[in-house]
PDB file of C-alpha atoms and ligand atoms in Angstrom:
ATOM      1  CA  UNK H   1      -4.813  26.993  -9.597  1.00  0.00           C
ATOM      2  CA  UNK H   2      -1.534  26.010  -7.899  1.00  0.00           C
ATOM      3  CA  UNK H   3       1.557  25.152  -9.285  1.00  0.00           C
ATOM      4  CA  UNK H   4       0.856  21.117  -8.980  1.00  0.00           C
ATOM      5  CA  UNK H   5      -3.176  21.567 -10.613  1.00  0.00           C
ATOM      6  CA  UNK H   6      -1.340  23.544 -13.813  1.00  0.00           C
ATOM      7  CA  UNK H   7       1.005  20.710 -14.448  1.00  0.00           C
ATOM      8  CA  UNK H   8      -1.689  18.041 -14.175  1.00  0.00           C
ATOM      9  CA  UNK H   9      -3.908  20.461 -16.637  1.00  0.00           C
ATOM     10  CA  UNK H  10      -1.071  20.481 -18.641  1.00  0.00           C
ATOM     11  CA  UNK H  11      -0.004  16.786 -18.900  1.00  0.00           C
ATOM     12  CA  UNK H  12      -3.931  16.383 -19.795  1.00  0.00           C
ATOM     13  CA  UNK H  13      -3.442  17.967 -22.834  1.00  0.00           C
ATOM     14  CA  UNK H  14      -0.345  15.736 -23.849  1.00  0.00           C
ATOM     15  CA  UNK H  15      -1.883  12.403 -21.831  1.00  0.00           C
ATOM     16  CA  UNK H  16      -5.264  12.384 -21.491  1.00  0.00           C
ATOM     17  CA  UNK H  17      -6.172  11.094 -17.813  1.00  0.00           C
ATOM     18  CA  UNK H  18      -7.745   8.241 -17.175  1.00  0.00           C
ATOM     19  CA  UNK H  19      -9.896   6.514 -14.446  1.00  0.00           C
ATOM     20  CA  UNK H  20      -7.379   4.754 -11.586  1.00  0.00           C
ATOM     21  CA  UNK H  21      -9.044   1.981 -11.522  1.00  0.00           C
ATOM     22  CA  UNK H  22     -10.936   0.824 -15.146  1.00  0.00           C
ATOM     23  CA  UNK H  23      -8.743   3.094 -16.767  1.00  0.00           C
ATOM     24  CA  UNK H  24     -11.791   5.056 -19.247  1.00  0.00           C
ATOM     25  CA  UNK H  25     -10.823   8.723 -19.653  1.00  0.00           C
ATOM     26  CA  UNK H  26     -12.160  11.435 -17.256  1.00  0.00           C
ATOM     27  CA  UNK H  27     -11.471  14.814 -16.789  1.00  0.00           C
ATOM     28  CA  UNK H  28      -7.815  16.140 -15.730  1.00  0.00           C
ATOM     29  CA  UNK H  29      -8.949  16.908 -12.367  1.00  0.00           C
ATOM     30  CA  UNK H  30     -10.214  13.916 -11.377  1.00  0.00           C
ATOM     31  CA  UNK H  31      -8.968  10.241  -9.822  1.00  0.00           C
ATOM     32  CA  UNK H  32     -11.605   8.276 -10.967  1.00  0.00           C
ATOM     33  CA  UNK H  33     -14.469   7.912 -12.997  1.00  0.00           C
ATOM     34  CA  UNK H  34     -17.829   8.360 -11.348  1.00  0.00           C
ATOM     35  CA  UNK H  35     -19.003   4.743 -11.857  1.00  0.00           C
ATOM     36  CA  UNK H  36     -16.044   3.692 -10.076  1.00  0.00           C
ATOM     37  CA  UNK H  37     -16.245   6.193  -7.248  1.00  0.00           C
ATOM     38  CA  UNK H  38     -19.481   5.164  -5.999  1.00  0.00           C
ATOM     39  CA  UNK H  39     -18.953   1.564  -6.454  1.00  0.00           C
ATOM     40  CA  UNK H  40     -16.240   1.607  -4.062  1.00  0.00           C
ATOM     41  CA  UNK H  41     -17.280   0.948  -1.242  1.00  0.00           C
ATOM     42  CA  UNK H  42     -15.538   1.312   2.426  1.00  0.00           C
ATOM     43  CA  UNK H  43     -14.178  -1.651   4.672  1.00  0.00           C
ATOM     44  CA  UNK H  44     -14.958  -1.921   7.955  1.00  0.00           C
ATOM     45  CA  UNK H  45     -11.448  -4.203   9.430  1.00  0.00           C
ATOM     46  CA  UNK H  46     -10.492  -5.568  12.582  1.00  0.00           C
ATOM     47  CA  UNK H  47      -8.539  -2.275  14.022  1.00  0.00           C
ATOM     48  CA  UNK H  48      -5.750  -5.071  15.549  1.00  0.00           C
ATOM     49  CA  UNK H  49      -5.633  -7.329  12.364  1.00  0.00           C
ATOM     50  CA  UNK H  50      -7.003  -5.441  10.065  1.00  0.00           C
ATOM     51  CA  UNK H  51      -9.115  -8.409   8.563  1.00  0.00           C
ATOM     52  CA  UNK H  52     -13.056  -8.863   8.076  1.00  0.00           C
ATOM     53  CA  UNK H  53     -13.580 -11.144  10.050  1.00  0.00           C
ATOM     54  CA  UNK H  54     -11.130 -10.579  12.634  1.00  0.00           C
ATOM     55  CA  UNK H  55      -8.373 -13.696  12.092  1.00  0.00           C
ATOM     56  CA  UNK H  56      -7.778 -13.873  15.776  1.00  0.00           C
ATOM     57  CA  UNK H  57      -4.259 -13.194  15.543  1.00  0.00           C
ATOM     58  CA  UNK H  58      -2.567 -11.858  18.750  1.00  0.00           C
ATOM     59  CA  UNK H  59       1.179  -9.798  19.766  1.00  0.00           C
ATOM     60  CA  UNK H  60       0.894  -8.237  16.180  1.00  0.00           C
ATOM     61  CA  UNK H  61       3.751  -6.076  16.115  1.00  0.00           C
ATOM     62  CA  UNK H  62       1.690  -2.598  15.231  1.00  0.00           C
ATOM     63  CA  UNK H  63      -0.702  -1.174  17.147  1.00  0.00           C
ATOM     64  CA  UNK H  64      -3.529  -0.256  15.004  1.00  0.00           C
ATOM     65  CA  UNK H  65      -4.968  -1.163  11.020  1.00  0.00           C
ATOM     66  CA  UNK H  66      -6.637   1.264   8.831  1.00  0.00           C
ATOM     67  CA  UNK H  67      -7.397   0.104   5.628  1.00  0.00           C
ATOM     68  CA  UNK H  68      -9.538   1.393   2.590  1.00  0.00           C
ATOM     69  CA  UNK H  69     -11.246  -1.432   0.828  1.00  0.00           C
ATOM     70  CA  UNK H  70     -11.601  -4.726   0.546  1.00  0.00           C
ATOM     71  CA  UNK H  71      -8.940  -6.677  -2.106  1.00  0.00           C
ATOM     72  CA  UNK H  72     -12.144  -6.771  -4.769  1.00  0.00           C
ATOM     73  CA  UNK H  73     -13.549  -5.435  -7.868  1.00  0.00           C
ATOM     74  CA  UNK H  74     -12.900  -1.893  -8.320  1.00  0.00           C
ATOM     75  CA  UNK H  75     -10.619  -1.962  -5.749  1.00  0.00           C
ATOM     76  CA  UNK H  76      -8.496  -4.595  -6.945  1.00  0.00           C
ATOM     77  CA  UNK H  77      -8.884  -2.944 -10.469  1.00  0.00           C
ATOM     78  CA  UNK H  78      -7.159  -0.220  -8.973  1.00  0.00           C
ATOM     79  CA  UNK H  79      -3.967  -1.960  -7.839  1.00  0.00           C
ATOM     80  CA  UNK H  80      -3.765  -3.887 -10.792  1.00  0.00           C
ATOM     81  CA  UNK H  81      -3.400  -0.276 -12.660  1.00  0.00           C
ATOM     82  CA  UNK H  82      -0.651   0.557 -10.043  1.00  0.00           C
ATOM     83  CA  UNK H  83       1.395  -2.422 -10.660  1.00  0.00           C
ATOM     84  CA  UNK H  84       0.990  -2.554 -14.162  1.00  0.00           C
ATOM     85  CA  UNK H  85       0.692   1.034 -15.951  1.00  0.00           C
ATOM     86  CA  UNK H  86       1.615   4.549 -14.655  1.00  0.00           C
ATOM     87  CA  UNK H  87      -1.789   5.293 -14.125  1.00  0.00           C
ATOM     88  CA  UNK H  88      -0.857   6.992 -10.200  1.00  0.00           C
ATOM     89  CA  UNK H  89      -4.497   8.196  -9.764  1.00  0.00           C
ATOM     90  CA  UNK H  90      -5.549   5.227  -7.647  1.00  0.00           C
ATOM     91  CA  UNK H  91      -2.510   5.591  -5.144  1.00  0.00           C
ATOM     92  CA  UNK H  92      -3.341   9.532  -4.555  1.00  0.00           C
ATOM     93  CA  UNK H  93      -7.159   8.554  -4.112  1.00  0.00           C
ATOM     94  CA  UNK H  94      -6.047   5.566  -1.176  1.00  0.00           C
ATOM     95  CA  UNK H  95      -3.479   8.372   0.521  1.00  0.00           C
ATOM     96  CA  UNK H  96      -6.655  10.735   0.464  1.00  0.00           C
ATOM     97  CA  UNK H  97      -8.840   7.864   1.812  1.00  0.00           C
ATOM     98  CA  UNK H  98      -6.486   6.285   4.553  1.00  0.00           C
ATOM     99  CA  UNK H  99      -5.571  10.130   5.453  1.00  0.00           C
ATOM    100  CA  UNK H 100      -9.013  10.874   6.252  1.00  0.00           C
ATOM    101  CA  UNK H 101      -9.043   7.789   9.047  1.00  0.00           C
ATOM    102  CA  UNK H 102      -5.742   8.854  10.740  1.00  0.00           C
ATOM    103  CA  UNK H 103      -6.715  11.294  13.549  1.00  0.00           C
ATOM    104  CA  UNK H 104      -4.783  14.230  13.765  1.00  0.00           C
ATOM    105  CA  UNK H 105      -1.745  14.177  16.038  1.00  0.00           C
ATOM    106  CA  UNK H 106      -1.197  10.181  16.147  1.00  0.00           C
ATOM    107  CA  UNK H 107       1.545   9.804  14.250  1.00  0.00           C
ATOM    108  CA  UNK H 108       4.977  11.837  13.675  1.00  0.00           C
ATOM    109  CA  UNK H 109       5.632  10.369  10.306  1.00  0.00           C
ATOM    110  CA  UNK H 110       5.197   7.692   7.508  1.00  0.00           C
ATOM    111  CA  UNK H 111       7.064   5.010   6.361  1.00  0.00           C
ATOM    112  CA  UNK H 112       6.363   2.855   3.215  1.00  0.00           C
ATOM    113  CA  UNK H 113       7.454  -0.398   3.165  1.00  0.00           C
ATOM    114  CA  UNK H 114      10.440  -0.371   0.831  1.00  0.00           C
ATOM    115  CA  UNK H 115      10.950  -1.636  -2.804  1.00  0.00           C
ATOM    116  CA  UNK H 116      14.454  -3.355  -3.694  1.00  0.00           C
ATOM    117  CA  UNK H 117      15.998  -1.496  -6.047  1.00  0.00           C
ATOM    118  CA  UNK H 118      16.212  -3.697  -9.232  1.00  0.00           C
ATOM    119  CA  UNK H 119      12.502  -3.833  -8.802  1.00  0.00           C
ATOM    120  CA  UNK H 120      12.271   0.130  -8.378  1.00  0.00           C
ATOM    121  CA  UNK H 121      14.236   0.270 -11.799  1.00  0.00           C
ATOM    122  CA  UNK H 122      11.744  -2.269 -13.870  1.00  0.00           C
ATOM    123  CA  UNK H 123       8.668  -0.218 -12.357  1.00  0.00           C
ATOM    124  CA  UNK H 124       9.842   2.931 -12.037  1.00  0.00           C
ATOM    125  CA  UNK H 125       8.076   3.668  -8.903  1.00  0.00           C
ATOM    126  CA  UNK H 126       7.118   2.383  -5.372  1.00  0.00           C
ATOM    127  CA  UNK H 127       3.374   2.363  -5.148  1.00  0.00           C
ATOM    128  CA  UNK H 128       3.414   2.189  -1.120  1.00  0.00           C
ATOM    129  CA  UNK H 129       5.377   5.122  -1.331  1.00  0.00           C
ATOM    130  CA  UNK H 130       2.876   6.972  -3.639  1.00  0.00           C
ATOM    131  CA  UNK H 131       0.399   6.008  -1.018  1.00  0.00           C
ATOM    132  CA  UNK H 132       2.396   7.706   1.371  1.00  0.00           C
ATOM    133  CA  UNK H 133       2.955  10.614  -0.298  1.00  0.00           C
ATOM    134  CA  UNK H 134      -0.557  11.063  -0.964  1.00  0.00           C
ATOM    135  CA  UNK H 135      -1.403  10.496   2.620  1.00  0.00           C
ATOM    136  CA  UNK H 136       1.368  12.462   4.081  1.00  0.00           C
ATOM    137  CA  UNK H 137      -0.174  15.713   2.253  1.00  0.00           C
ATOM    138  CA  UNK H 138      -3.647  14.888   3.241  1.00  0.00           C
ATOM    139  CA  UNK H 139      -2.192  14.908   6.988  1.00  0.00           C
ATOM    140  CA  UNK H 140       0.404  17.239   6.852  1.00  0.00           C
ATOM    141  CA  UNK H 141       2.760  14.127   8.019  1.00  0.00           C
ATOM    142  CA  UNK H 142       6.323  13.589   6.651  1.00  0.00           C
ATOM    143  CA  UNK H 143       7.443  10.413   4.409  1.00  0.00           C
ATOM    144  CA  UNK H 144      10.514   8.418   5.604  1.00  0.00           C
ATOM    145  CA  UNK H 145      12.090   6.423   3.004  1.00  0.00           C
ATOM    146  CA  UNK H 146      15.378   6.371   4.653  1.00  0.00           C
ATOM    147  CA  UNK H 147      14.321   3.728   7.467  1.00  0.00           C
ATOM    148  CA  UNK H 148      13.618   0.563   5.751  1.00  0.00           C
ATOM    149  CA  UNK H 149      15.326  -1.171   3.091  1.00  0.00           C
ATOM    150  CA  UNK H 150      14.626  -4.416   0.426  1.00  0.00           C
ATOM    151  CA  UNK H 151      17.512  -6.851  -0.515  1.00  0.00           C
ATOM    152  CA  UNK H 152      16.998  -7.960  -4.041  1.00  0.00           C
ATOM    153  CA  UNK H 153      14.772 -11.240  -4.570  1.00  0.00           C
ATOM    154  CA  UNK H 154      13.993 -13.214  -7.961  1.00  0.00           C
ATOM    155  CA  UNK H 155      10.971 -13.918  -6.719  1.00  0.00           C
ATOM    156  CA  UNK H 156       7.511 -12.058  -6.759  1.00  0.00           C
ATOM    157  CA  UNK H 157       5.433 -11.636  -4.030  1.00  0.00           C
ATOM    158  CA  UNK H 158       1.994 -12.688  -5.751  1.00  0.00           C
ATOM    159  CA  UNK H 159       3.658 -16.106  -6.949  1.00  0.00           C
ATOM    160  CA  UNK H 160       4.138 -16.718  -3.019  1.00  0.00           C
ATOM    161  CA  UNK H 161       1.755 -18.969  -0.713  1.00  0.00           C
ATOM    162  CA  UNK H 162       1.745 -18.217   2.803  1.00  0.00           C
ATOM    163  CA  UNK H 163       4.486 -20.007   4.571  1.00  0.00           C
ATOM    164  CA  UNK H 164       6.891 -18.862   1.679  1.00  0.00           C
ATOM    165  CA  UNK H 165       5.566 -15.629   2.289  1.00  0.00           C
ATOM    166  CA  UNK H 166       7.588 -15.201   5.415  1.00  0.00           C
ATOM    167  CA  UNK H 167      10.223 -16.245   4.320  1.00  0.00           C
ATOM    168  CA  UNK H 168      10.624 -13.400   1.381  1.00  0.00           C
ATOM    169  CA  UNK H 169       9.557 -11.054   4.628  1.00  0.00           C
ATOM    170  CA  UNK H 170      13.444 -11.682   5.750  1.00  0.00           C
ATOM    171  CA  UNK H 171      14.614  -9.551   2.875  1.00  0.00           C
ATOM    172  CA  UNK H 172      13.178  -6.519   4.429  1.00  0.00           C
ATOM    173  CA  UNK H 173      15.802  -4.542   6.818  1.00  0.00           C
ATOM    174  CA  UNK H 174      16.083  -1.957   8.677  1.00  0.00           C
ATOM    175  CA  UNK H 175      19.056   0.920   7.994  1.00  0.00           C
ATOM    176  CA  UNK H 176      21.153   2.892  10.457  1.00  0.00           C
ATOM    177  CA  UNK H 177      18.502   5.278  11.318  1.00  0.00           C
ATOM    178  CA  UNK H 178      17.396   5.433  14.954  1.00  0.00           C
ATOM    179  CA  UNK H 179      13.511   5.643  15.317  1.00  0.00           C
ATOM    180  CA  UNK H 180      13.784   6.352  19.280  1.00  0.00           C
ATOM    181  CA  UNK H 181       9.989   7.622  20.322  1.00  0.00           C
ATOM    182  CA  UNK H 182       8.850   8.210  16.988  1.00  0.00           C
ATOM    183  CA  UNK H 183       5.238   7.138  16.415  1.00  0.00           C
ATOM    184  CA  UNK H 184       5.628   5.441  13.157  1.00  0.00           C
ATOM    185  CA  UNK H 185       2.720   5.020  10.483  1.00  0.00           C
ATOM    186  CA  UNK H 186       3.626   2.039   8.301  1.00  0.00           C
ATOM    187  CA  UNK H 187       2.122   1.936   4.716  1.00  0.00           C
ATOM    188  CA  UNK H 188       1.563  -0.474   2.180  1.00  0.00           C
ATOM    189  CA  UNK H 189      -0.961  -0.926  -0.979  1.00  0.00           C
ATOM    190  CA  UNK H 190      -2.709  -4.633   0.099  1.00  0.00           C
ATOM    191  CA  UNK H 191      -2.418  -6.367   3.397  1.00  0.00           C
ATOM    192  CA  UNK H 192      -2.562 -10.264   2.578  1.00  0.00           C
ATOM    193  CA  UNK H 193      -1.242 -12.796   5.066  1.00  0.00           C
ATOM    194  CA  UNK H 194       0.200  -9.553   7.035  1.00  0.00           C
ATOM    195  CA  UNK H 195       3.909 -11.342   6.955  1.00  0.00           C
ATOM    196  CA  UNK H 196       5.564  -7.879   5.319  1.00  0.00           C
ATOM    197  CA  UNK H 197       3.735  -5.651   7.844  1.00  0.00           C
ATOM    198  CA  UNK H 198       4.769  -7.243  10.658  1.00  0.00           C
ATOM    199  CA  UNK H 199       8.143  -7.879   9.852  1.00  0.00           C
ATOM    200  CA  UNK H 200       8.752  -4.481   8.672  1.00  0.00           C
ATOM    201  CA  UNK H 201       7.018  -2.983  11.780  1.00  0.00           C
ATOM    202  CA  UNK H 202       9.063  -5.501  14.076  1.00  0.00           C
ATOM    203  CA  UNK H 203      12.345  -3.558  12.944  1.00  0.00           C
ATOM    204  CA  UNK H 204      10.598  -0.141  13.121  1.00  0.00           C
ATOM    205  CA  UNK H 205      10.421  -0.996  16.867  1.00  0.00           C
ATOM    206  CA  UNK H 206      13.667  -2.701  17.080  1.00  0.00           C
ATOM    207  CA  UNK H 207      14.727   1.416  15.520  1.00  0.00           C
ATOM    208  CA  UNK H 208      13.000   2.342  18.547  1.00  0.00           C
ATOM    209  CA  UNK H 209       9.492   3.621  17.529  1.00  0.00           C
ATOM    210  CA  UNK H 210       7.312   4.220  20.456  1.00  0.00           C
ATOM    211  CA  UNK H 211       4.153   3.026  17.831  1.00  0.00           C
ATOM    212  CA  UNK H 212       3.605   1.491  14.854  1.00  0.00           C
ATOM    213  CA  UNK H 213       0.571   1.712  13.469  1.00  0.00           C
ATOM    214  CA  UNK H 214       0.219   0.379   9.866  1.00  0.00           C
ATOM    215  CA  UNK H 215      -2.118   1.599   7.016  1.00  0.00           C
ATOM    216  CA  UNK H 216      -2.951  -0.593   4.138  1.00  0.00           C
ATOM    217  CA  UNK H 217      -5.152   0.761   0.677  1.00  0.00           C
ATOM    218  CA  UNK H 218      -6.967  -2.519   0.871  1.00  0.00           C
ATOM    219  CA  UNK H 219      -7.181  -5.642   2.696  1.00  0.00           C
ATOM    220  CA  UNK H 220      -7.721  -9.143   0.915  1.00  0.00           C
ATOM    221  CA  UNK H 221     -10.968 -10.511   2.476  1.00  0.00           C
ATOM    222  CA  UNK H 222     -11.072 -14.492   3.163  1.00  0.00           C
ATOM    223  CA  UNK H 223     -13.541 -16.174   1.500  1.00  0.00           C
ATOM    224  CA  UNK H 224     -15.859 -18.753   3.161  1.00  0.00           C
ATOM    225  CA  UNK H 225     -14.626 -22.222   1.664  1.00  0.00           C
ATOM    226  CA  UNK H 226     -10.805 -22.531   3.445  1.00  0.00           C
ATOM    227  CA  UNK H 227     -10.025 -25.061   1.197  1.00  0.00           C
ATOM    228  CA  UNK H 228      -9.654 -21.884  -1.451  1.00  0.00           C
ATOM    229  CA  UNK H 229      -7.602 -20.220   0.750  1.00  0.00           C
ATOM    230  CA  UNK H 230      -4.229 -20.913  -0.323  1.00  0.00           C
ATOM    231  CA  UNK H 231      -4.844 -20.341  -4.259  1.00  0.00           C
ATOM    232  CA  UNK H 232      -6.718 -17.547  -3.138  1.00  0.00           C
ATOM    233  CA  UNK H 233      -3.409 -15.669  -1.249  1.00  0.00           C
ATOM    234  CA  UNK H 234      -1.488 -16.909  -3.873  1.00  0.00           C
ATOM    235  CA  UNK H 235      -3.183 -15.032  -6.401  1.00  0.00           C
ATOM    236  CA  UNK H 236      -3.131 -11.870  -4.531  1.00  0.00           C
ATOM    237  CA  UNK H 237      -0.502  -9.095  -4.539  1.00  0.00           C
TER     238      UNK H 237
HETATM  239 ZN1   ZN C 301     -13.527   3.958 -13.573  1.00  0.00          ZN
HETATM  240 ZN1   ZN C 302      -8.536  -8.870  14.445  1.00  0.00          ZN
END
């Protein structure tokens, strides 16, 4: 056992673990409950939009989409947990999942897209940066956190339909670093109307990155009546 395995046998003890995404206990070495494990199921996406069906979008600003699963059931479970409780176990199983998809040698390093820091404080943690973590030991790639930044906002994300959506995408920044040739791996938990992705990957390349490719735990899939559309995105997130 290794130094990280004894703490998490430890903790177990203290806090029993429980499943990442319906949150039922399960044993300290495991992310998720076996029900939950084989009902998730993997998402084929557009590798340029990262969408099923392909939204037809053109001149996005990354290069290439992996995603996980669809925005649905246990899946959706799972970020719920994420945003909600300190149950972590979903993020390292999406870093493990999305790592698995990145082929070796793309990439020289990861970057999450940010949190402001009043919201860091009320959650405690960054979830696209547990993501990150998680997929940045899976591929032996480092995490950046030092590259993007979030002004404060009152507003949340989820409460946001899509035009507004852009909009809050402004708050995003870029710091002082220089990115020049770096092939960047952008990271985020969902990937809804794509406006944070691409605005956060726009100032990656204004840094200088070479590449951006961007890799999302899920993707929210559009459903077939568009006149649901907008309550659907503005449920999401
Ligand atoms: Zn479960
Ligand atoms: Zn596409």
């Amino acid at each position: 056992m290794n130094r990280e395995a004894i703490k998490a046998w430890l903790l177990d003890l203290f806090y029993p673990n429980r499943c990442g995404c319906c949150g039922v206990f399960i044993p300290w070495d495991q992310l998720l409950c076996p029900d939950c494990a084989a009902s998730l199921q993997p998402v084929q996406v557009c590798p340029h939009c990262g969408k099923v069906p392909c939204n037809g979008q053109e001149a996005l600003p990354y290069s290439r989409v992996y995603a996980a699963y669809a925005y649905a059931d246990r899946a959706k479970d799972g970020i719920l947990s994420l945003k909600r409780g300190h149950n972590l176990n979903f993020a390292m199983h999406l870093g493990k999942v999305l790592g698995s998809q990145i082929p070796a040698g793309a990439y020289d390093c990861i970057v999450p897209v940010p949190m402001s820091r009043q919201r860091l404080r009320e959650r405690g943690y960054n979830q696209a940066e547990r993501i990150g973590a998680a997929m940045g030991t899976y591929c032996g790639l480092p995490v950046r956190k030092d590259c993007l930044i979030q002004r404060q906002s009152k507003i949340r994300q989820h409460e946001l339909g899509a035009k507004e959506r852009q909009e809050h995408a402004k708050l995003y920044e870029a710091s002082e670093q220089r990115l020049d040739g770096l092939r960047i791996l952008l990271c985020d938990d969902v990937l809804t109307t794509g406006s944070t992705a691409q605005r956060c990957a726009q100032l990656l390349r204004q840094m200088g990155a070479a590449d951006v490719g961007f890799a999302a735990g899920c993707t929210s899939i559009r459903k077939c009546r568009p006149e649901h559309d907008r309550s659907y995105q503005a449920k999401e997130k």
